XYZ file of N, CA and C in Angstrom:
729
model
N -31.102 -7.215 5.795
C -32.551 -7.347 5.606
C -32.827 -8.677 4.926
N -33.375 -9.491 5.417
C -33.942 -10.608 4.996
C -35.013 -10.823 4.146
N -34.074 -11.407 2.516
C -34.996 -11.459 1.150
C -34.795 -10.650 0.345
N -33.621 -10.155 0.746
C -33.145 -9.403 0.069
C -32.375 -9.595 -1.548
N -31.742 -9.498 -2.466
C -31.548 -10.312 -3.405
C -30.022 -9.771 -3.471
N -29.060 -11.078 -3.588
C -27.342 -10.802 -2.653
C -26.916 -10.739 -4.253
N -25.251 -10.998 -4.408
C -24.599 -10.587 -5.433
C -24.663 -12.505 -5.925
N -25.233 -13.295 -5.323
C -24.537 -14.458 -5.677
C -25.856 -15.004 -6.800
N -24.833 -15.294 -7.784
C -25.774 -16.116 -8.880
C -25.715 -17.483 -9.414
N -26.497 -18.337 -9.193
C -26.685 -19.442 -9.291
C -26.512 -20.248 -11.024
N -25.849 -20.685 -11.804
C -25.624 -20.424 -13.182
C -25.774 -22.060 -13.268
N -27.113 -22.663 -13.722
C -27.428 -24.306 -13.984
C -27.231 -24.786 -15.167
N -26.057 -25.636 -15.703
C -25.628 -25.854 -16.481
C -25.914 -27.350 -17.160
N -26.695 -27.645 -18.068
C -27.168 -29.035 -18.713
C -26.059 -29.205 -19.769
N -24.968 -29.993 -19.734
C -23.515 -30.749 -20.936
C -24.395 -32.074 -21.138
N -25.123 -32.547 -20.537
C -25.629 -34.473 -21.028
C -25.674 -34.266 -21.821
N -26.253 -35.261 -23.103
C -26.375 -35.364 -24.028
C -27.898 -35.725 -24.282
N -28.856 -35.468 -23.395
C -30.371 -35.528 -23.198
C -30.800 -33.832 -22.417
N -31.955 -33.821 -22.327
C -32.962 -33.002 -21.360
C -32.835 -32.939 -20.596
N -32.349 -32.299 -19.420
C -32.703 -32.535 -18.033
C -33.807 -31.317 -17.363
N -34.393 -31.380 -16.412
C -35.853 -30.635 -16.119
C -34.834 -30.296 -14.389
N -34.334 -28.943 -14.184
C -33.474 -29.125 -12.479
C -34.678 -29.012 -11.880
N -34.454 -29.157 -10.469
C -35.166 -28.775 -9.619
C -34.194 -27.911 -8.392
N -35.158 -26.653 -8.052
C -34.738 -25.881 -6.977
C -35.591 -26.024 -5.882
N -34.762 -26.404 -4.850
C -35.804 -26.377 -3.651
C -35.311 -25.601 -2.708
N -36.499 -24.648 -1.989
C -36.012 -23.949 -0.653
C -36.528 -24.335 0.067
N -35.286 -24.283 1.670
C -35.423 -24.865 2.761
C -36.294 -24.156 3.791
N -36.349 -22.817 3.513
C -37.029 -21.502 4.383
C -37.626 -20.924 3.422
N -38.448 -19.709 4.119
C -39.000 -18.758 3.870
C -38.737 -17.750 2.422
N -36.899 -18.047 2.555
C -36.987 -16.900 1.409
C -37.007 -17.892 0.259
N -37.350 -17.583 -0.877
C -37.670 -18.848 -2.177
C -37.053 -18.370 -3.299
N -36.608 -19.700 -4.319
C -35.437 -19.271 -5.315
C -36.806 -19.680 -6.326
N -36.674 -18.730 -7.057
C -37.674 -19.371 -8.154
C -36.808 -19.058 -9.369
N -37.313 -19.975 -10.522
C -38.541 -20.777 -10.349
C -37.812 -22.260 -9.798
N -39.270 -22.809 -9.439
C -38.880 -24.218 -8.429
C -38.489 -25.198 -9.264
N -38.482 -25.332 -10.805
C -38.518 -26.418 -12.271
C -38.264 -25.954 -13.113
N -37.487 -26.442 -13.991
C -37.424 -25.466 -15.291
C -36.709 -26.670 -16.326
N -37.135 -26.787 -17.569
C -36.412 -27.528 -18.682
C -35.252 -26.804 -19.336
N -34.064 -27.817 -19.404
C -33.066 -27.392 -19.765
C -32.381 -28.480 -20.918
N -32.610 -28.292 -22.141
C -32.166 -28.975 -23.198
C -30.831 -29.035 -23.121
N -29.790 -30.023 -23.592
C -28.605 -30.883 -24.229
C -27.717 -28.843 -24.256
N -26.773 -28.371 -23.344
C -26.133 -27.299 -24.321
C -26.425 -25.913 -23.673
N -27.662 -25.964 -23.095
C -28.677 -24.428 -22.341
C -27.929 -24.431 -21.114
N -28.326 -23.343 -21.022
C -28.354 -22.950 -19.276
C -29.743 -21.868 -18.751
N -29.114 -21.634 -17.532
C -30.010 -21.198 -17.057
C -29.293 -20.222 -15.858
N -29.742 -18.926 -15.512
C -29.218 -18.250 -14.172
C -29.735 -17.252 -13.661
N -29.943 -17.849 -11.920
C -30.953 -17.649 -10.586
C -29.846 -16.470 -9.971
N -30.692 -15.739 -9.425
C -30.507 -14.866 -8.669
C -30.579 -15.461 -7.034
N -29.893 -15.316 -6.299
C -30.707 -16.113 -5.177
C -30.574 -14.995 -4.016
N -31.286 -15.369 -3.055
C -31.984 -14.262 -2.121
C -31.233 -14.251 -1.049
N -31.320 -13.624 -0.160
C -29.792 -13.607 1.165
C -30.486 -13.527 2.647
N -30.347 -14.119 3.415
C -29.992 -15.905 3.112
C -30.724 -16.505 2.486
N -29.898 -17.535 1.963
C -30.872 -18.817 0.857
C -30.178 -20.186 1.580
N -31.180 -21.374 2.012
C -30.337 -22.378 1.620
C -31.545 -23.826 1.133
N -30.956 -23.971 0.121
C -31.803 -24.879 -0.349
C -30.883 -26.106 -1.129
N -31.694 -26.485 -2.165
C -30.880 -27.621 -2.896
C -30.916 -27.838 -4.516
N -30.326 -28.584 -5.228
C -30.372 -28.119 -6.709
C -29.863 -29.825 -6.904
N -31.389 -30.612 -7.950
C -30.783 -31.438 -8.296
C -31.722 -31.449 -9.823
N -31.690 -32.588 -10.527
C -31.601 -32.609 -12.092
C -32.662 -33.570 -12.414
N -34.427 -33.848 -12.768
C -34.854 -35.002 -13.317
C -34.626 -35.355 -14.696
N -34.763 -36.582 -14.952
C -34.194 -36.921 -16.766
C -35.816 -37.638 -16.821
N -35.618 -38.048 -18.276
C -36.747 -39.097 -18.769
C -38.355 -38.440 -18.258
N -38.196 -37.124 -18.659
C -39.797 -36.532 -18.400
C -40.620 -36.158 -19.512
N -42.146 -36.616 -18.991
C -42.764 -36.348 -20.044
C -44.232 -35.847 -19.586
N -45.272 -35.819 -20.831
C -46.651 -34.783 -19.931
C -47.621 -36.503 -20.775
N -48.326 -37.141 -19.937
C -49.124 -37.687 -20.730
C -50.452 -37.180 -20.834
N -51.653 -37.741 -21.730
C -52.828 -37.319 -22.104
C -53.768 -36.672 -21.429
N -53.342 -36.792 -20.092
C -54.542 -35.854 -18.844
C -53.767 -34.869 -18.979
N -52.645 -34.187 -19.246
C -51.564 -33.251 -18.778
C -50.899 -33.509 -17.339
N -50.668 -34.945 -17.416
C -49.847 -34.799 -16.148
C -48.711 -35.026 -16.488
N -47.744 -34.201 -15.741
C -46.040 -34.181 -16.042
C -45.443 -34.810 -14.966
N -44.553 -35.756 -15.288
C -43.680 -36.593 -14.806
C -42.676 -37.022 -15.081
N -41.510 -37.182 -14.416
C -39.933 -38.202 -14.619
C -39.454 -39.041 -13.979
N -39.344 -40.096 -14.708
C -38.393 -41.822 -14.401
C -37.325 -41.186 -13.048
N -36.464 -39.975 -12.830
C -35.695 -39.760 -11.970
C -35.729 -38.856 -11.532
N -35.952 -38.061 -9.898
C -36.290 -36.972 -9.540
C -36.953 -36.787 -9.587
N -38.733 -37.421 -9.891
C -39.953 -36.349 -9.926
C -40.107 -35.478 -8.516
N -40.738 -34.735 -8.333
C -41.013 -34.031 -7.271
C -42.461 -33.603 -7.435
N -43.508 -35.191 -8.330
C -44.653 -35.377 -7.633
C -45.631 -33.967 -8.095
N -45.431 -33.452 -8.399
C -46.405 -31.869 -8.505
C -47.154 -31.906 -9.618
N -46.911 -32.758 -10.549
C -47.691 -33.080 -11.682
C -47.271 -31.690 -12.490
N -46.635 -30.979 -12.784
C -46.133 -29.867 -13.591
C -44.623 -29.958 -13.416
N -43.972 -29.060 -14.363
C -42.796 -28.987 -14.347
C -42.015 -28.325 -12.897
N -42.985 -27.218 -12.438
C -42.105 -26.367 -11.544
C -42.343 -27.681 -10.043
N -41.945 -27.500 -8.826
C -42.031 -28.094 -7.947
C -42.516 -27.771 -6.743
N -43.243 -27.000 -6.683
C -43.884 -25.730 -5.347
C -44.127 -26.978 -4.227
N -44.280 -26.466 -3.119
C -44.990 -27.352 -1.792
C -43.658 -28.084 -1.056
N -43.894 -29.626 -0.605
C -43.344 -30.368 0.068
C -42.228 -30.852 -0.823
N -41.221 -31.114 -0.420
C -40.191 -32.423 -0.968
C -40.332 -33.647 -0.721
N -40.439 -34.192 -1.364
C -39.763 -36.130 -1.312
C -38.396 -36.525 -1.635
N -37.639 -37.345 -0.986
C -36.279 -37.607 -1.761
C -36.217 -38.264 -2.764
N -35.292 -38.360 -3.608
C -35.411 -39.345 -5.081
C -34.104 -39.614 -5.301
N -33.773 -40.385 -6.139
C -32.265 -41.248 -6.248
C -31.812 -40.222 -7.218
N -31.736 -39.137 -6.542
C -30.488 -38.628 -7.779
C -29.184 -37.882 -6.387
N -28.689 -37.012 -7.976
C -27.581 -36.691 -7.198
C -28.011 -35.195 -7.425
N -27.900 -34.356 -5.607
C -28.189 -33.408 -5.120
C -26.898 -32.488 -5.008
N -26.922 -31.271 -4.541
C -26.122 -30.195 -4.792
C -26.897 -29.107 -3.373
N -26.446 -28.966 -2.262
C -26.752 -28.192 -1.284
C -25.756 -27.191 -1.000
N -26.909 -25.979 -0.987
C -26.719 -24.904 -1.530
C -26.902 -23.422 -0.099
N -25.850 -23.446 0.106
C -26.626 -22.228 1.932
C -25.927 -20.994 1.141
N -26.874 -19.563 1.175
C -25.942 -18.113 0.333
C -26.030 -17.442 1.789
N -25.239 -16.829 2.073
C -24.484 -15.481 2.883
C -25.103 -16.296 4.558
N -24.962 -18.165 4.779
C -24.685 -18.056 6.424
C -23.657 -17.931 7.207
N -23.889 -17.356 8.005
C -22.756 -16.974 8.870
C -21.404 -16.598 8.570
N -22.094 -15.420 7.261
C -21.031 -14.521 6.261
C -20.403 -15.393 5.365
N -20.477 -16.422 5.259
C -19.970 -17.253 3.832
C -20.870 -17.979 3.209
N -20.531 -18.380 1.809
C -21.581 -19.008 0.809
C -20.495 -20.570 0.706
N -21.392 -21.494 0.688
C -20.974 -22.780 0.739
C -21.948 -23.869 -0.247
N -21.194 -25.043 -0.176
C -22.083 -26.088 -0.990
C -21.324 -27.631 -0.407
N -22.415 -28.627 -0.643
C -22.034 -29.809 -0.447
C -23.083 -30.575 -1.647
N -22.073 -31.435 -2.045
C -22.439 -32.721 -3.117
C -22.785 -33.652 -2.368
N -24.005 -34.436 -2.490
C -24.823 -35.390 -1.721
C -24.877 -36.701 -3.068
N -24.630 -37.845 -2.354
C -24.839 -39.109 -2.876
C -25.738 -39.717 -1.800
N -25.710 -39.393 -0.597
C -26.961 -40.428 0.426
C -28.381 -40.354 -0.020
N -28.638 -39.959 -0.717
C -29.812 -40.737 -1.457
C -29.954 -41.739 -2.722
N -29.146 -41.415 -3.146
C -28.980 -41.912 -4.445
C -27.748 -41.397 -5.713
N -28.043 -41.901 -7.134
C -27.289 -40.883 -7.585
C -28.059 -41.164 -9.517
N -28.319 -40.142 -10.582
C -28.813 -40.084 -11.463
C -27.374 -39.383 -12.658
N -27.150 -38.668 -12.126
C -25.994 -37.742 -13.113
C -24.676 -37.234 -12.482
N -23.789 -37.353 -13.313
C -22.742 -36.349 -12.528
C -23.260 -35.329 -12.675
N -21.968 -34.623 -11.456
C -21.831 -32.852 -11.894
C -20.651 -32.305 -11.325
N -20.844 -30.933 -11.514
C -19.633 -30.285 -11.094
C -20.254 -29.103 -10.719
N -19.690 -28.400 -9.143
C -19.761 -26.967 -9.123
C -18.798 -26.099 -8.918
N -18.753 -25.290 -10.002
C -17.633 -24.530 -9.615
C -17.652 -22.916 -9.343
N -16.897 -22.467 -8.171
C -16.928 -20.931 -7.365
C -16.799 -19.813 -8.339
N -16.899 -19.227 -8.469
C -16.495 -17.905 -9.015
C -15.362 -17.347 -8.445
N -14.780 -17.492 -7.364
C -13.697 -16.930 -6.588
C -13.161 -18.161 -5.764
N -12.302 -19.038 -6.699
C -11.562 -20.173 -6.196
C -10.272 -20.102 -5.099
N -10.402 -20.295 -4.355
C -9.338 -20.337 -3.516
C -8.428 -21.772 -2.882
N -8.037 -21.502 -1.828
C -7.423 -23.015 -1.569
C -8.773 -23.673 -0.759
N -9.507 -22.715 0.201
C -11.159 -23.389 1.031
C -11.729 -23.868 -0.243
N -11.734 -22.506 -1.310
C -12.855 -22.658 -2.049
C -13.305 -22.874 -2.963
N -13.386 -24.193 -3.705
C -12.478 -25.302 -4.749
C -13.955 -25.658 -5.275
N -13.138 -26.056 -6.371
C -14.731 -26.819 -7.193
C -14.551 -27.973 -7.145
N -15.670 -29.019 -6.885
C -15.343 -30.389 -6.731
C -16.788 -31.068 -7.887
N -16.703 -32.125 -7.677
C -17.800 -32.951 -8.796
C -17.769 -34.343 -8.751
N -18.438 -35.102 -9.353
C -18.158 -36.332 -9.390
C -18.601 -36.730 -10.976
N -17.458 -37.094 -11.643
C -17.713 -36.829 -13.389
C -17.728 -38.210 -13.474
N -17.595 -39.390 -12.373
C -17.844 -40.957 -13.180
C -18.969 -41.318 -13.146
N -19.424 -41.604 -14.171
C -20.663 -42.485 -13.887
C -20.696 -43.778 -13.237
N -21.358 -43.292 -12.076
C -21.169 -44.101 -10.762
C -22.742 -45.430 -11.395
N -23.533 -45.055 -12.164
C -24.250 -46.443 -12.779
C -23.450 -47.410 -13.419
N -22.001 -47.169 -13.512
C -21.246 -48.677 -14.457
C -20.726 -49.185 -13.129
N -20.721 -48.807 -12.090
C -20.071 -49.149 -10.756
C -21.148 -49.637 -9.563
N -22.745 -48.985 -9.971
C -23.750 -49.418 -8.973
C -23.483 -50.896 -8.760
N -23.582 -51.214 -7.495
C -24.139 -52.947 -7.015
C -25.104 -53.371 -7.488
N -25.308 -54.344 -8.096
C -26.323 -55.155 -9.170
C -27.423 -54.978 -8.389
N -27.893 -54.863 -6.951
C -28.685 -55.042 -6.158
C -29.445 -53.572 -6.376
N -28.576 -52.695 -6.863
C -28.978 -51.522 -6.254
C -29.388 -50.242 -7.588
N -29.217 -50.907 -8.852
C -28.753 -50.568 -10.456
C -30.909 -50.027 -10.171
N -31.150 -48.558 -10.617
C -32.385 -48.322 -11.465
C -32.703 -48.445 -12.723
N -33.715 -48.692 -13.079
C -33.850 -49.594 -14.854
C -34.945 -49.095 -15.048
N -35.235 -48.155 -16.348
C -36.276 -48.474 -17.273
C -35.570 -48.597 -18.634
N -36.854 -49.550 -19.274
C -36.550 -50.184 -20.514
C -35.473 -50.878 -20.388
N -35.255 -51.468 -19.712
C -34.390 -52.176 -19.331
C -32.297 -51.395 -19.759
N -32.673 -50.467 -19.439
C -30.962 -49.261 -19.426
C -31.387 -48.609 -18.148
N -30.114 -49.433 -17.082
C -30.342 -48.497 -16.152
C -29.876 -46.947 -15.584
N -30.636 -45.987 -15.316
C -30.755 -45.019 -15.352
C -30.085 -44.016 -13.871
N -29.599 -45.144 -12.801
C -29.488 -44.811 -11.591
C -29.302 -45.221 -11.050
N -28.601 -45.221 -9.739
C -28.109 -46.393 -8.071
C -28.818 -45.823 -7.497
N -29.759 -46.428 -6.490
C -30.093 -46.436 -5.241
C -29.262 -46.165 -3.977
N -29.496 -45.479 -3.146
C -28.638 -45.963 -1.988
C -29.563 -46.906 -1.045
N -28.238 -47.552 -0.395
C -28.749 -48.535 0.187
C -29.888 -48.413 1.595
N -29.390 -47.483 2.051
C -30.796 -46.787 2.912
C -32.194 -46.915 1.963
N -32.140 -46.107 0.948
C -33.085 -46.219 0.467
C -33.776 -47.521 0.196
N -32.874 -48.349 -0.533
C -33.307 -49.998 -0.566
C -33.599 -50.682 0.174
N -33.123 -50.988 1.352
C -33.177 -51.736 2.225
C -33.553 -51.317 3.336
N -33.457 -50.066 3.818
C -34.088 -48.968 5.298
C -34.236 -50.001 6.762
N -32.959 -50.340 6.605
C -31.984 -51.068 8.175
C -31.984 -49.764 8.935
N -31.978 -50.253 10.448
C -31.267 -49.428 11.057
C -29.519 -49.299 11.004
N -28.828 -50.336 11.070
C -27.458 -49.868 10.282
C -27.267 -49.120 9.470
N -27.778 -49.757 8.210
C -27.636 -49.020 6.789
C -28.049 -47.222 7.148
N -28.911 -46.779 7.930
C -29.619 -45.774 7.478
C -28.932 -45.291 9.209
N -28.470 -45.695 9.605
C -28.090 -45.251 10.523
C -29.199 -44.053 11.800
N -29.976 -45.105 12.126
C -31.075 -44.573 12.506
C -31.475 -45.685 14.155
N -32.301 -44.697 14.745
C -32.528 -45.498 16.199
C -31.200 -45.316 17.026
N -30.699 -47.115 17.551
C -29.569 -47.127 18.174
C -27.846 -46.699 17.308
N -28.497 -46.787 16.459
C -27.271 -46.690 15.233
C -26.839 -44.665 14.890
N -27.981 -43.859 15.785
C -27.882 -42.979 15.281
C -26.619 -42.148 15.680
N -25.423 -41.831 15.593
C -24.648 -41.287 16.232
C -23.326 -41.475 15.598
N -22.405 -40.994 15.796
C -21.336 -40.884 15.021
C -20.295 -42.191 15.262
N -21.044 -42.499 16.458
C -19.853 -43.552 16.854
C -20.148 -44.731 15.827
N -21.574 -44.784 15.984
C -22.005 -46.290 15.854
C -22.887 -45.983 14.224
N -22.390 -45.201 13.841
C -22.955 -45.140 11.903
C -21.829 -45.550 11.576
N -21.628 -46.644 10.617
C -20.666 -46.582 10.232
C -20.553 -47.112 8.234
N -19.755 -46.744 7.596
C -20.127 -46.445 6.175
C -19.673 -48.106 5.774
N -20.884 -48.611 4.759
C -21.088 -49.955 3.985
C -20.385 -49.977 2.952
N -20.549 -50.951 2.373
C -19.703 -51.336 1.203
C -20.589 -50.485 -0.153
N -21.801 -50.134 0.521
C -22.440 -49.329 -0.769
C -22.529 -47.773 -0.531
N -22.106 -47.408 0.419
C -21.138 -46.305 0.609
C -19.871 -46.146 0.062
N -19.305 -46.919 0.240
C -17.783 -47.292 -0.247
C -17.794 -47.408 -1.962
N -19.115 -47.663 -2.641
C -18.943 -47.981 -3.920
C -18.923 -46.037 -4.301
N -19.736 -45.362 -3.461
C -19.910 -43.893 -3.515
C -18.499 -43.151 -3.982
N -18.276 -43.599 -2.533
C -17.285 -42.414 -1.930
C -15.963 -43.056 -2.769
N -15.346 -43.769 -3.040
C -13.703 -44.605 -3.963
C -13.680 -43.095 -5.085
N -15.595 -43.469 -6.145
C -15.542 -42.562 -7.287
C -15.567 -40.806 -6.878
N -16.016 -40.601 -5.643
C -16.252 -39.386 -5.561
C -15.783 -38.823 -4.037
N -15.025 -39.066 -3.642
C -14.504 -39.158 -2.382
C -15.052 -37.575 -1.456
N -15.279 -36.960 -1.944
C -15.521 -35.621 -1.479
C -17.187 -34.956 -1.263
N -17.892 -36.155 -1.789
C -19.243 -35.826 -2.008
C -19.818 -37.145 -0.946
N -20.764 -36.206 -0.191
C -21.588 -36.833 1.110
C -22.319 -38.153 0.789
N -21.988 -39.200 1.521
C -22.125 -40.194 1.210
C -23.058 -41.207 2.035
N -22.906 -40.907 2.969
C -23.701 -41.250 4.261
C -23.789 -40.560 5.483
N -25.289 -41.324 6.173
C -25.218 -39.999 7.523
C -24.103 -40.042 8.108
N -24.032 -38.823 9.101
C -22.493 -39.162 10.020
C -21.279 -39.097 9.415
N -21.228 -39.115 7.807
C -19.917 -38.897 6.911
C -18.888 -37.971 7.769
N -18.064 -38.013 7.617
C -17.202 -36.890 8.098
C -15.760 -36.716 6.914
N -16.199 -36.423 5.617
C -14.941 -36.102 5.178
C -14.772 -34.894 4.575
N -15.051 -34.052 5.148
C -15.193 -32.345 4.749
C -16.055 -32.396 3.493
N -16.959 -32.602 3.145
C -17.689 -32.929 1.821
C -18.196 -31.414 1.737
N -18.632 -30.374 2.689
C -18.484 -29.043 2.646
C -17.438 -28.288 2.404
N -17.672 -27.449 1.061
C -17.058 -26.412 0.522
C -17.058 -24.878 1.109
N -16.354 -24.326 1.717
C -16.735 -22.770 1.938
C -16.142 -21.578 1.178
N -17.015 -21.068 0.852
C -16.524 -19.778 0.077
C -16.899 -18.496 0.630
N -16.242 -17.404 0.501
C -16.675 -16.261 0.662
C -18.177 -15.757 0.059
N -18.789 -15.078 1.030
C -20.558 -14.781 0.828
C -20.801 -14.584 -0.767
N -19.959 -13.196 -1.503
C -20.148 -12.646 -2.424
C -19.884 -14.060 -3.777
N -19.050 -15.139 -3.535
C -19.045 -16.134 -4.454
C -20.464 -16.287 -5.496
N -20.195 -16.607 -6.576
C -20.764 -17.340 -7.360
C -20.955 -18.577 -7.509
N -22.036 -19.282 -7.998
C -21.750 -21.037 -8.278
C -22.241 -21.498 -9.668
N -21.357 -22.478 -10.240
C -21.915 -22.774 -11.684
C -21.961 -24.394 -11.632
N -23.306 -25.051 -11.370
C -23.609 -26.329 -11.470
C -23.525 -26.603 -12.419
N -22.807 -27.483 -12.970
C -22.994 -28.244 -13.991
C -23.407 -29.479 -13.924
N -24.435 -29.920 -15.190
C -24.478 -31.731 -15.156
C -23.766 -32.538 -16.208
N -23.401 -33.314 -16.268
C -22.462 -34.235 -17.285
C -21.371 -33.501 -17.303
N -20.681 -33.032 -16.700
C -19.543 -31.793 -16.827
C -18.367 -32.811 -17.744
N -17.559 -32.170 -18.601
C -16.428 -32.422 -19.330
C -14.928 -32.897 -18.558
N -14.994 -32.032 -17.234
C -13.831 -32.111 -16.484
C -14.184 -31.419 -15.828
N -12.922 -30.633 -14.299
C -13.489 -30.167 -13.532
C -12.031 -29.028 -13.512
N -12.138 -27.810 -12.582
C -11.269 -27.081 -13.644
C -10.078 -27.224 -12.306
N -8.900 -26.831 -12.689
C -7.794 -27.359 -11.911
C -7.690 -26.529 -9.837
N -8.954 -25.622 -9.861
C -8.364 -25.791 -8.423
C -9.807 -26.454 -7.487
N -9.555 -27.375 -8.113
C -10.042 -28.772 -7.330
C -9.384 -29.439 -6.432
N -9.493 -30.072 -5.322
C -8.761 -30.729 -4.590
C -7.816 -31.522 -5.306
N -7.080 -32.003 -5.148
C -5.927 -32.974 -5.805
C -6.496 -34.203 -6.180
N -6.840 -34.641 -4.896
C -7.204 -36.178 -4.975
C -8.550 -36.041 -5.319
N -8.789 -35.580 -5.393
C -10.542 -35.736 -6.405
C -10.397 -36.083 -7.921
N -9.028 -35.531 -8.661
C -8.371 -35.318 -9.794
C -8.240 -37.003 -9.931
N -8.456 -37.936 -9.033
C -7.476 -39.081 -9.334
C -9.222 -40.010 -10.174
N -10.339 -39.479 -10.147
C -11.353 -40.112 -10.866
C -11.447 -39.535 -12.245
N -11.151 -38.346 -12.406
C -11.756 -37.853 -13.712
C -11.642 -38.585 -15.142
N -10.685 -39.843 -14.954
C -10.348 -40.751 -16.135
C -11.036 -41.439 -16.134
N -11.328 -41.868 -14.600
C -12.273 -43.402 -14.678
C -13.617 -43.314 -15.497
């Protein structure tokens, strides 16, 4: 029965050392609420999510309400002028977390950098296996952004761009004649992505299993600023966690 509410729980985890405000977005009909929520330095937070669900889970920083009461953030706004995020999406330079519960009998996730990137994170399964691994990207990929591509307020920058976003080539964005697997092919600001986080989606057309699958009944625990990532992680993902 569709909307139904499954065993899988969504557990949003804030380690930064600031505020972060997540955002939940659904892709369909059935809806994870709430769509915004503030999550101080240490808190958490945990969603029930509905069967099927597939939506997305990413993190704004630097938010505030000014004198009309309008609420807004330097990274991730989602525009609604309040904290929660109801209606349409826009993309924003952070780093996303896609999220599908019970399709086609398994629960899965993929880490997205093709838009941008604001924070690490980490998600990890409740029922780890050799498919069904927790992966993350714990470097801060802003000491590594291309000077071209670095987000700044107050002059501390806060975020990378991707280069689609910056520049919106048909190469880069792999769009028009470029659209297709043959002829997308990944830039050097892809490449600055994928070295730190090799496992997390990087550009269109990517093809490096950046999808996780787990069994339906799984759990997931996002974390942001995560500490480490816990050992049944892929191997070679293990080879950033120093950097």
């Amino acid at each position: 029965m569709s909307g139904v509410l499954s065993g899988s729980i969504l557990t949003i985890e804030n380690k930064c050392n600031q505020t972060v405000w997540p955002v939940i977005y659904s892709y369909e009909s059935n809806q994870l609420s709430p769509t915004g929520f503030v999550l101080r330095s240490g808190e958490e937070r945990i969603l029930q999510a509905p069967s099927p669900w597939f939506g997305l889970i990413s993190a704004r920083t630097l938010c505030s309400t000014n004198s009309s009461g309008y609420f807004s953030c330097v990274t991730g706004d989602c525009e609604s002028g309040i904290i929660e995020c109801p209606g349409t999406y826009k993309w924003s330079v952070v780093t996303y977390v896609y999220v599908r519960i019970d399709y086609g009998g398994v629960n899965s996730y993929t880490i997205s950098l093709e838009r941008g990137y604001n924070l690490p994170l980490v998600v990890v399964p409740s029922q780890p296996s050799h498919t069904c691994i927790s992966a993350g990207c714990l470097v801060d990929l802003n000491k590594t952004c291309p000077e071209d591509l670095g987000l700044f307020t107050g002059g501390k920058q806060i975020g990378c761009i991707s280069a689609c976003r910056k520049y919106d080539t048909k190469e880069i964005c792999c769009t028009h004649d470029f659209r297709s697997k043959q002829r997308c092919e990944k830039t050097m600001y892809s490449q600055n992505f994928e070295q730190a986080c090799p496992h997390a989606y990087t550009y269109a057309f990517e093809d490096n299993n950046s999808t996780v699958t787990c069994p339906k009944s799984t759990d997931f625990n996002v974390t942001f600023c995560p500490s480490s990532i816990p050992d049944n992680t892929r191997s070679d993902s293990l080879s950033f966690a120093g950097n």
